[in-house]
Coordinates of C-alpha atoms in Angstrom, one line a residue:
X1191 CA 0.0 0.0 0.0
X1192 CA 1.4 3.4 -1.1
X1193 CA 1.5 6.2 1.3
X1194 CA -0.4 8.9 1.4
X1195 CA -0.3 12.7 3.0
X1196 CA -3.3 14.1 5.0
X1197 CA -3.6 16.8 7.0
X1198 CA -5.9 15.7 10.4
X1199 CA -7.0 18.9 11.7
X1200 CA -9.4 20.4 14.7
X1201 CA -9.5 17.3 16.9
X1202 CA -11.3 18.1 20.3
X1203 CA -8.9 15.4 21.5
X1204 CA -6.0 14.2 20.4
X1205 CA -4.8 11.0 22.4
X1206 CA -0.9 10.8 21.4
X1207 CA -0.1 8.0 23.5
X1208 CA 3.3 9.4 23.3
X1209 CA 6.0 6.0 23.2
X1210 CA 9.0 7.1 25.7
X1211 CA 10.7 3.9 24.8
X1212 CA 9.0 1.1 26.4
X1213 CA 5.5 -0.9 26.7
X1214 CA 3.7 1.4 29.7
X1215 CA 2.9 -0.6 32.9
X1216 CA 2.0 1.1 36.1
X1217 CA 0.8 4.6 36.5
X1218 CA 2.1 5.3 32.8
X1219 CA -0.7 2.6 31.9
X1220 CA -3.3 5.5 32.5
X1221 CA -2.1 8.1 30.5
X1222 CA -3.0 8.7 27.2
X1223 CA -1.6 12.3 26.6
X1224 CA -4.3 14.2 25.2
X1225 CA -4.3 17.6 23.3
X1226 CA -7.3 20.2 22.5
X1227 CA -7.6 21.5 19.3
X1228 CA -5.1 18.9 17.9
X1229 CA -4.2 18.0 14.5
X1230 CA -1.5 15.1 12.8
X1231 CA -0.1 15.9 9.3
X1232 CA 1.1 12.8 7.5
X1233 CA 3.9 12.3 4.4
X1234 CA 3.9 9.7 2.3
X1235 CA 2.7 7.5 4.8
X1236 CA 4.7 8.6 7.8
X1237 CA 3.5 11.1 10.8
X1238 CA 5.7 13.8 10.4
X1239 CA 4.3 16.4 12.8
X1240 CA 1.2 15.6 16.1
X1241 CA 0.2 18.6 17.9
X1242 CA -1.8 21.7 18.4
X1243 CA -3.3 22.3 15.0
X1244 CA -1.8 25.9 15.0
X1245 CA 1.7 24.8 15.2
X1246 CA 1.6 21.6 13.0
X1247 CA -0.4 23.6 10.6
X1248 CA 1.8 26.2 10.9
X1249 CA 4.9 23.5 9.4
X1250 CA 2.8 21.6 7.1
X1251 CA -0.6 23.4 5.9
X1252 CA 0.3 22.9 2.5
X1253 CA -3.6 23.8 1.0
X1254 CA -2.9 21.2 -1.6
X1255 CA -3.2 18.3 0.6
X1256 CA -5.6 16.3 1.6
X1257 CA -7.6 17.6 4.7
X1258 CA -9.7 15.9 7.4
X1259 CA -11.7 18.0 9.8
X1260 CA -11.9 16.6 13.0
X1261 CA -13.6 19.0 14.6
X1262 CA -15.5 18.0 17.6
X1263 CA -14.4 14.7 17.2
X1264 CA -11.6 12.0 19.0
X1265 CA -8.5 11.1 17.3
X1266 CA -6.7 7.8 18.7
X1267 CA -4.3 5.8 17.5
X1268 CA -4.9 3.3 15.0
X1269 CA -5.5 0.1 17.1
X1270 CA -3.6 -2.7 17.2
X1271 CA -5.1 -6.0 17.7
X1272 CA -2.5 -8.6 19.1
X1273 CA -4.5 -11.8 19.2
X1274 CA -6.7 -13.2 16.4
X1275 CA -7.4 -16.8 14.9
X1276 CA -8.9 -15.6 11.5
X1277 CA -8.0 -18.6 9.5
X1278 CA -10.8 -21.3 9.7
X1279 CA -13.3 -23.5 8.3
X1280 CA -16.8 -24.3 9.8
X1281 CA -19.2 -23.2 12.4
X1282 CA -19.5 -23.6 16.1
X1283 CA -22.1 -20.7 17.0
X1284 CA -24.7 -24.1 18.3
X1285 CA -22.1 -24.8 20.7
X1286 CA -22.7 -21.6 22.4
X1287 CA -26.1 -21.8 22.0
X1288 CA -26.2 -25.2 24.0
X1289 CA -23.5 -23.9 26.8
X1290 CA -26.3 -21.1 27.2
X1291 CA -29.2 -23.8 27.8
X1292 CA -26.7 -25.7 30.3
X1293 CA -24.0 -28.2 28.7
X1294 CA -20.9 -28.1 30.1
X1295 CA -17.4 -27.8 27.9
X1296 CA -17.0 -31.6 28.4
X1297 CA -20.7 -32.2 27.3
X1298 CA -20.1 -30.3 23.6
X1299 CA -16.8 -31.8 23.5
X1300 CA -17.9 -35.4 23.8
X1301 CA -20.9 -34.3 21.0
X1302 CA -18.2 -33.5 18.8
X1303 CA -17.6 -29.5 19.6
X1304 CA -14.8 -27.8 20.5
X1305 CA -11.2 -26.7 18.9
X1306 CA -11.3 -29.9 17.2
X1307 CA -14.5 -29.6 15.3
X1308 CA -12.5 -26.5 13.7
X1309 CA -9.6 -28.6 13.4
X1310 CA -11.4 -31.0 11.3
X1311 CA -13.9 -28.4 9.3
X1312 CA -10.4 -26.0 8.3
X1313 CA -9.0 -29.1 7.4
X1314 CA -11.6 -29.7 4.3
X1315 CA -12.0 -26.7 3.6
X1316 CA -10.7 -25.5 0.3
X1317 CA -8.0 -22.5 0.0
X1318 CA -11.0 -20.5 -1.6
X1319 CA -12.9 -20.8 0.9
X1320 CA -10.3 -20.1 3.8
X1321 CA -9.4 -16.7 1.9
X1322 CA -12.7 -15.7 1.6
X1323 CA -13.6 -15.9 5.2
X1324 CA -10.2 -13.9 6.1
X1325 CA -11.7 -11.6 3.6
X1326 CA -15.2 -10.8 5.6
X1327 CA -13.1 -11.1 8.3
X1328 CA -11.0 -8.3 7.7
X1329 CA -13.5 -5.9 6.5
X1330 CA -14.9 -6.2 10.1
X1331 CA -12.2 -5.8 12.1
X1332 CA -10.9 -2.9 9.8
X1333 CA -14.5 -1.8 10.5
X1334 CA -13.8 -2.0 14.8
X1335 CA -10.8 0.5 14.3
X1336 CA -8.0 -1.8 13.8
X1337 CA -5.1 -0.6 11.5
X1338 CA -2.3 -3.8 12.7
X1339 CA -3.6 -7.0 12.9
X1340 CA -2.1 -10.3 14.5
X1341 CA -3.3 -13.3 13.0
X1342 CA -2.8 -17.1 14.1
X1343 CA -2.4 -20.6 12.3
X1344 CA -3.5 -22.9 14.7
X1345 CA -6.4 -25.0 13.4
X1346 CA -4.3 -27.2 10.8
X1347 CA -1.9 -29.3 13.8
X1348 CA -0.3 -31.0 10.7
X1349 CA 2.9 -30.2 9.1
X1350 CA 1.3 -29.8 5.6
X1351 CA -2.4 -27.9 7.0
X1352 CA -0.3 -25.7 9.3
X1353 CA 2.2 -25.0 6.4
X1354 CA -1.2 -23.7 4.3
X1355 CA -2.6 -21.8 6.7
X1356 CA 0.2 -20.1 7.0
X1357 CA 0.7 -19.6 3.2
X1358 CA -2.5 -18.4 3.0
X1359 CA -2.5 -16.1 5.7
X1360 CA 0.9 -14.4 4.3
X1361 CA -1.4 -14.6 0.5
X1362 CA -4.2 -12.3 2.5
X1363 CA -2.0 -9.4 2.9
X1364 CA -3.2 -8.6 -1.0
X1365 CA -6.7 -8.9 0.5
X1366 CA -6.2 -6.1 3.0
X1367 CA -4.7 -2.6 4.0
X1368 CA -4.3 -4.0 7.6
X1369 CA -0.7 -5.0 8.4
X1370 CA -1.0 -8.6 9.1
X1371 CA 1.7 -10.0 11.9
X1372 CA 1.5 -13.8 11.2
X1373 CA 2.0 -16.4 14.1
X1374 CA 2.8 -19.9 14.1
X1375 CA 0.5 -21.9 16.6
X1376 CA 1.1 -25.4 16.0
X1377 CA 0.9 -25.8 19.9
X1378 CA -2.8 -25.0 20.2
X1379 CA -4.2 -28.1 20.9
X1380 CA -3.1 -31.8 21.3
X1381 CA -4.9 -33.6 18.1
X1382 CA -7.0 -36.1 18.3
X1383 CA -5.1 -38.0 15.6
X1384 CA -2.0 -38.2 17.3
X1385 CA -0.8 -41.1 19.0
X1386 CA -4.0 -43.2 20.8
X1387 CA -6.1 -40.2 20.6
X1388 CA -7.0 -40.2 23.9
X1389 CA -6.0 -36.2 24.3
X1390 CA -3.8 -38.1 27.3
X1391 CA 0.1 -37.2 28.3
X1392 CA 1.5 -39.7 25.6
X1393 CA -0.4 -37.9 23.2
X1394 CA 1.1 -34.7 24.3
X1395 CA 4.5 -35.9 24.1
X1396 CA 4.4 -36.9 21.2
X1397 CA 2.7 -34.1 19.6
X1398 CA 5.3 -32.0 21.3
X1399 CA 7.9 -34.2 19.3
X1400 CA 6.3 -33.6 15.8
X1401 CA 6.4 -30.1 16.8
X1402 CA 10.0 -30.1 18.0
X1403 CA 11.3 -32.5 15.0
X1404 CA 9.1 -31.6 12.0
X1405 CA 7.0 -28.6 12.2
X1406 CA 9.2 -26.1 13.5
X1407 CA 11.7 -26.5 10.9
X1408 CA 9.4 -27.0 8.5
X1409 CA 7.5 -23.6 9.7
X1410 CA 11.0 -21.8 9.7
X1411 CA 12.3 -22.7 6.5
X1412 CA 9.0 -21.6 4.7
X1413 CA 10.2 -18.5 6.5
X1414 CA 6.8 -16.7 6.7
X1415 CA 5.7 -17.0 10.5
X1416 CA 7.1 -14.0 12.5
X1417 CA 6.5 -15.1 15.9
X1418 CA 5.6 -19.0 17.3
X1419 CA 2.6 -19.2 20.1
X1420 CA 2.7 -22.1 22.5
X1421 CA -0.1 -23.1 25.1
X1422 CA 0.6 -23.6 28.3
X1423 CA -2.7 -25.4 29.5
X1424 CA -3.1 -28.4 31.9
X1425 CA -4.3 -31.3 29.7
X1426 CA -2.6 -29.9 26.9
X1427 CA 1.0 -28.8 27.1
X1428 CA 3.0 -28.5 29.9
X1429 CA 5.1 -25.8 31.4
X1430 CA 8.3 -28.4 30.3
X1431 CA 7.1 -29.1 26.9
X1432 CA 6.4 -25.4 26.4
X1433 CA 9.9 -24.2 27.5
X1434 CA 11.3 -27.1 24.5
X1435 CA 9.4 -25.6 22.2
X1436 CA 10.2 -21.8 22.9
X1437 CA 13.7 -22.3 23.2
X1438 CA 13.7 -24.4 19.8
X1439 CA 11.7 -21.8 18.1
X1440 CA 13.5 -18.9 19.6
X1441 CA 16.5 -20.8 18.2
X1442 CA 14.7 -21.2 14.6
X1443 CA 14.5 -16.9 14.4
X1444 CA 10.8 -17.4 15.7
X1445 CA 10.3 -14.9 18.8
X1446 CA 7.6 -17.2 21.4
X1447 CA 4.2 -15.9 22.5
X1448 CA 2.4 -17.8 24.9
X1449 CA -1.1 -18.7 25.5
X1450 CA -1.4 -19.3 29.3
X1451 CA -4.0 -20.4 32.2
X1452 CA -6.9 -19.4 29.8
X1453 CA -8.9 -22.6 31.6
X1454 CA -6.9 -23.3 35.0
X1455 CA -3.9 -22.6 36.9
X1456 CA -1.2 -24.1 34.6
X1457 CA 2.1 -22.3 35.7
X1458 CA 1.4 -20.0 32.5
X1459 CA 2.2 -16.9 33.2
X1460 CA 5.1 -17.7 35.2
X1461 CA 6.4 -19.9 32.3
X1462 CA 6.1 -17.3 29.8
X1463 CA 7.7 -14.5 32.2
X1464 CA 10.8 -17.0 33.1
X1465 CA 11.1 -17.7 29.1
X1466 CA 11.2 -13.7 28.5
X1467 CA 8.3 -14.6 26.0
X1468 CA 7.1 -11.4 23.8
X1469 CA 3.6 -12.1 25.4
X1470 CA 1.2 -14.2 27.5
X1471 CA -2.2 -14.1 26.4
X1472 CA -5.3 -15.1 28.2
X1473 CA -4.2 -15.0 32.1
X1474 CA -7.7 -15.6 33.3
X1475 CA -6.9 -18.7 35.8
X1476 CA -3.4 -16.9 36.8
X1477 CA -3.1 -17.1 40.2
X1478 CA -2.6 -13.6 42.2
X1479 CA 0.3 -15.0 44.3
X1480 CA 1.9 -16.1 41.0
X1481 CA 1.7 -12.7 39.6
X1482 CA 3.1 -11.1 42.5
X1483 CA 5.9 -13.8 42.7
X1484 CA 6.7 -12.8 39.2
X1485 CA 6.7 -9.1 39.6
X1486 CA 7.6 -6.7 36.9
X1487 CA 8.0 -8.4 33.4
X1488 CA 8.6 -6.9 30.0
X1489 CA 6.6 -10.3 28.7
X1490 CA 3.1 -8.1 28.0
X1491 CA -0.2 -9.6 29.9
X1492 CA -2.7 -9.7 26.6
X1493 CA -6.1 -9.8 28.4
X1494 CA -9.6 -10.9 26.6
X1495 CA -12.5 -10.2 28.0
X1496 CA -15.0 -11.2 25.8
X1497 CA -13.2 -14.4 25.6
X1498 CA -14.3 -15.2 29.6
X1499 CA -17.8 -13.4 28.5
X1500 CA -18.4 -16.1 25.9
X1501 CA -16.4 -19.0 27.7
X1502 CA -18.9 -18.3 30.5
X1503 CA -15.5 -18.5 32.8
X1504 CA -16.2 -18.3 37.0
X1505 CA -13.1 -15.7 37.2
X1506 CA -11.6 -13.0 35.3
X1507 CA -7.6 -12.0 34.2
X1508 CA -6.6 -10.0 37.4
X1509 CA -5.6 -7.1 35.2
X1510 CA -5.2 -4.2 38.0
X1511 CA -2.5 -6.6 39.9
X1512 CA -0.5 -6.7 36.2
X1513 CA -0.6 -3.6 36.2
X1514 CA 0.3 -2.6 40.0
X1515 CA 3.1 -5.3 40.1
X1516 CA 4.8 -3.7 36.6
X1517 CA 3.6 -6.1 33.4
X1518 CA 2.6 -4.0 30.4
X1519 CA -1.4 -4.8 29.9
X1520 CA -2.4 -5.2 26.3
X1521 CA -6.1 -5.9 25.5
X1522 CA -7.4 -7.7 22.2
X1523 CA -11.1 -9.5 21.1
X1524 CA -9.5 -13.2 20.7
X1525 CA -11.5 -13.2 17.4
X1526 CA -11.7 -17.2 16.2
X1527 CA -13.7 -19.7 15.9
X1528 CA -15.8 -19.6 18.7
X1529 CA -15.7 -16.2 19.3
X1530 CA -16.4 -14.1 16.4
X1531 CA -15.9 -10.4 18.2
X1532 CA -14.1 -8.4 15.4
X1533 CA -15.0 -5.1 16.7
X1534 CA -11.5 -4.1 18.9
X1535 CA -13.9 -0.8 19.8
X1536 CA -16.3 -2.7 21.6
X1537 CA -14.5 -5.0 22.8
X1538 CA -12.2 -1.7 24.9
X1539 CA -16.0 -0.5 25.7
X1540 CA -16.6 -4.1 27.6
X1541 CA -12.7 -4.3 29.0
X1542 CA -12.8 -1.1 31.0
X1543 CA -15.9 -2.4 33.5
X1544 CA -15.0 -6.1 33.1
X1545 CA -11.3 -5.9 34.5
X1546 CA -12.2 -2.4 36.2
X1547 CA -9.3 -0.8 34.2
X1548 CA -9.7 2.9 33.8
X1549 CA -10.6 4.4 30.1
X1550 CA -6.7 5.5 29.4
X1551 CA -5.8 2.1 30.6
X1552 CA -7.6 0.3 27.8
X1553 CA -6.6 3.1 25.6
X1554 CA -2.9 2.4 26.3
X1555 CA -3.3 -1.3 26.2
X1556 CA -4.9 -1.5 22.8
X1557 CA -2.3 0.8 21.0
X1558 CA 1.3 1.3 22.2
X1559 CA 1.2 -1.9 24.3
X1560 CA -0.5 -4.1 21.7
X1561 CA 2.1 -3.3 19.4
X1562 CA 5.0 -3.4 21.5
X1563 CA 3.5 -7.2 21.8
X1564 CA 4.2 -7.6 17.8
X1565 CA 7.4 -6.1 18.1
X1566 CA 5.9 -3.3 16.1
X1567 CA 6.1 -0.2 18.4
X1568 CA 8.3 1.6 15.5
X1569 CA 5.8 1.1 13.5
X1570 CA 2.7 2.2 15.1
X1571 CA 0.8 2.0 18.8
X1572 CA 1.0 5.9 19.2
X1573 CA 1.2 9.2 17.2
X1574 CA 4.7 10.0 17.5
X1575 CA 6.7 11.4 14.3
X1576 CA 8.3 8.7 12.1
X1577 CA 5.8 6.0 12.8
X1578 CA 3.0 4.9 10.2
X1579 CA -0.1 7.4 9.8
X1580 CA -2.2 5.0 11.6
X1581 CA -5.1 6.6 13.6
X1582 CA -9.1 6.8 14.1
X1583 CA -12.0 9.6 14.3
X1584 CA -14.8 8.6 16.8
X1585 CA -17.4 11.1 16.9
X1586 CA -17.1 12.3 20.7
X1587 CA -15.1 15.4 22.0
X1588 CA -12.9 13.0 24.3
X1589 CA -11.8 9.3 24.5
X1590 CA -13.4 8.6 27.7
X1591 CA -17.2 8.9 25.6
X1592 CA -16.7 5.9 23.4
X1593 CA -16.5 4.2 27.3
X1594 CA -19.9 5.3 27.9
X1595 CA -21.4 4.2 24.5
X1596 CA -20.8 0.9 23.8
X1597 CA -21.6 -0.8 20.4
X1598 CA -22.7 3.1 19.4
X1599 CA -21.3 3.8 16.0
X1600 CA -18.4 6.4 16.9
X1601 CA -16.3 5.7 14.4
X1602 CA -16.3 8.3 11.5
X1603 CA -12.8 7.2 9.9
X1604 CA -9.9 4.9 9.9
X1605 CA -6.7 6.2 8.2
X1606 CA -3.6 3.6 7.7
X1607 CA -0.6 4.7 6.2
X1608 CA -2.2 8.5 5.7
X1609 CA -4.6 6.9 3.7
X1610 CA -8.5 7.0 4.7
X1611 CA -9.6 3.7 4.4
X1612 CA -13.8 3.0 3.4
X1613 CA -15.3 1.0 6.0

């Protein structure tokens, strides 16, 4: 996507989220540096001035460029959303439906729900089909503010399927003006087709070995994943078999993110900290002595609330102790299979009451620490001169409305790359 120059002018409220260097974590967490009267001119796809509309105009009011009024309106940082599973086949919406009426997880599992159900659906489908739905997909999330997108394998758990999801998820970047982060998640779940199929710890190990022996190397020398996710979930992998993997991926170029304690205490979080992983994501089951025993970490908590909503969990990611005890909170909609939230918008509007994080706080977490998550903090997260002219108009005079209005229809315009993108 070429670049563009725009002139964003007259914003009631400019949220900069300034980047001083680091993912925010404590008191910085809450502050989302805000200007009146602000305004962000943008060259050839790069912010080259954020500030009081006077003086930026003042530098770069060339008349012949493109101009966006923003008058009475919000401006924010493109989002970035750090944890997505876009690449699928199937439908699981009646497994919801019966875990409303009553059914336990074990209940749809054993009727044939679950991860695997995808597994098995993505499996069949055809690349056609696959692309399309990353298509839709796409236009939604673009549609829920999101400028940088991470997206997930993870629903293959073969050499060959993962290998073509991952193809086909580097192929989608023609489908999008999103920047796609791709992640390699052979380690989601144990298959059922591997070893007796029982799901049971020989299973696990040696699922663990085809990861270790064939698909990592595999995954590296197709050379598109940028980062490799491993779970860390009792019944599925353990905090051992996790710390193999990470360290051989790590070794394979393939910085490790981690899901962790999304369904019980697993020794997640403290796994993913010790391992200096990028991030842990999920953190719902993590126990409050485990994150105080871990302390500050530059391993970024990525929290999903509407993941526990729909999961119907009976406790929720202790974000205000991340944040108090120094880990850099990131929030994101989980957006897969079984959860088709694509709107990162609402999904802040249901984050700040759910965790009881303050507006800033989700602000922060779904901008500059979401993208220090990807690695991508040069890139985007904030409004700061040199990065990408990534940002959003919601129609209120400050940040802390959209809070107050959720599911409303705020959003007036996304711009990636100083281009103003139709949605």
């Amino acid at each position: 996507m070429t670049g563009g120059d725009l002139n964003v002018v007259g914003a009631a409220a400019l949220a900069l989220v300034r980047d001083r260097g680091g993912p925010r974590t404590g008191a910085l967490q809450g502050e989302m540096d805000v200007i009146e009267g602000g305004a962000v001119a943008v060259r050839d796809g790069l912010i080259v001035a954020a500030g009081p509309t006077g003086e930026v105009m003042a530098d770069w009011g060339d008349p012949a460029v493109a101009r966006l009024d923003a008058t009475g309106r919000t401006v924010l940082p493109g989002l970035v959303e750090c944890h997505s599973h876009p690449i699928f086949g199937g439908e699981r919406h009646f497994e919801y439906a019966e875990r409303l009426g009553g059914a336990s997880l074990a209940e749809v599992a054993a009727r044939g729900g679950g991860i695997w159900s995808s597994v098995v659906a993505s499996r069949a489908a055809s690349d056609g089909e696959l692309s399309a739905r990353l298509d839709a997909a796409y236009r939604r999330i673009t549609a829920g503010g999101v400028t940088t997108l991470e997206v997930k394998s993870g629903y293959g758990l073969t050499v060959d399927e993962e290998l073509r999801e991952l193809r086909l998820l580097e192929d989608s970047r023609r489908l999008t003006p999103l920047e796609l982060v791709v992640t390699f998640l052979g380690a989601h779940v144990v298959p059922r087709d591997v070893g007796a199929g029982d799901g049971g710890a020989a299973a696990g190990e040696a699922y663990t070995d085809l990861i270790a022996g064939e698909m990592l190397p595999a995954v590296a020398e197709q050379g598109i994943a940028q980062f490799h996710d491993v779970t860390v979930e009792d019944g599925l992998f353990t905090p051992a078999q996790a710390r193999r993997l990470i360290r051989l991926g790590r070794q394979a170029g393939l910085p490790p993110r981690v899901h962790a304690d999304a369904w019980r205490p697993s020794q997640g979080w403290a796994t993913a900290a010790g391992e200096r992983a990028v991030s842990a994501e999920h953190l719902t089951y993590t126990p409050d002595d485990e994150i105080r025993d871990v302390g500050s970490s530059e391993t970024v908590a990525v929290l999903l609330p509407v993941a526990e909503l729909i999961y119907m969990t009976d406790r929720r990611a202790n974000a205000r102790l991340f944040v108090d005890n120094g880990v850099p909170v990131a929030v994101a909609t989980d957006y897969c299979s079984s959860i088709h939230a694509t709107s990162l918008l609402l999904t802040m509007g249901l984050a700040a009451p759910w965790f009881r994080l303050a507006p800033a706080e989700v602000i922060v977490g779904a901008t500059l620490n979401a993208a220090y998550s990807l690695g991508l903090q040069d890139r985007c997260g904030s409004l700061d001169a040199g990065k990408r002219g990534d940002l959003i108009v919601l129609d209120c005079p400050h940040p802390n409305e959209m809070f107050l209005a959720p599911g409303a229809p705020l959003l007036t315009d996304v711009v990636i790359g100083g281009s103003r993108i139709r949605v």
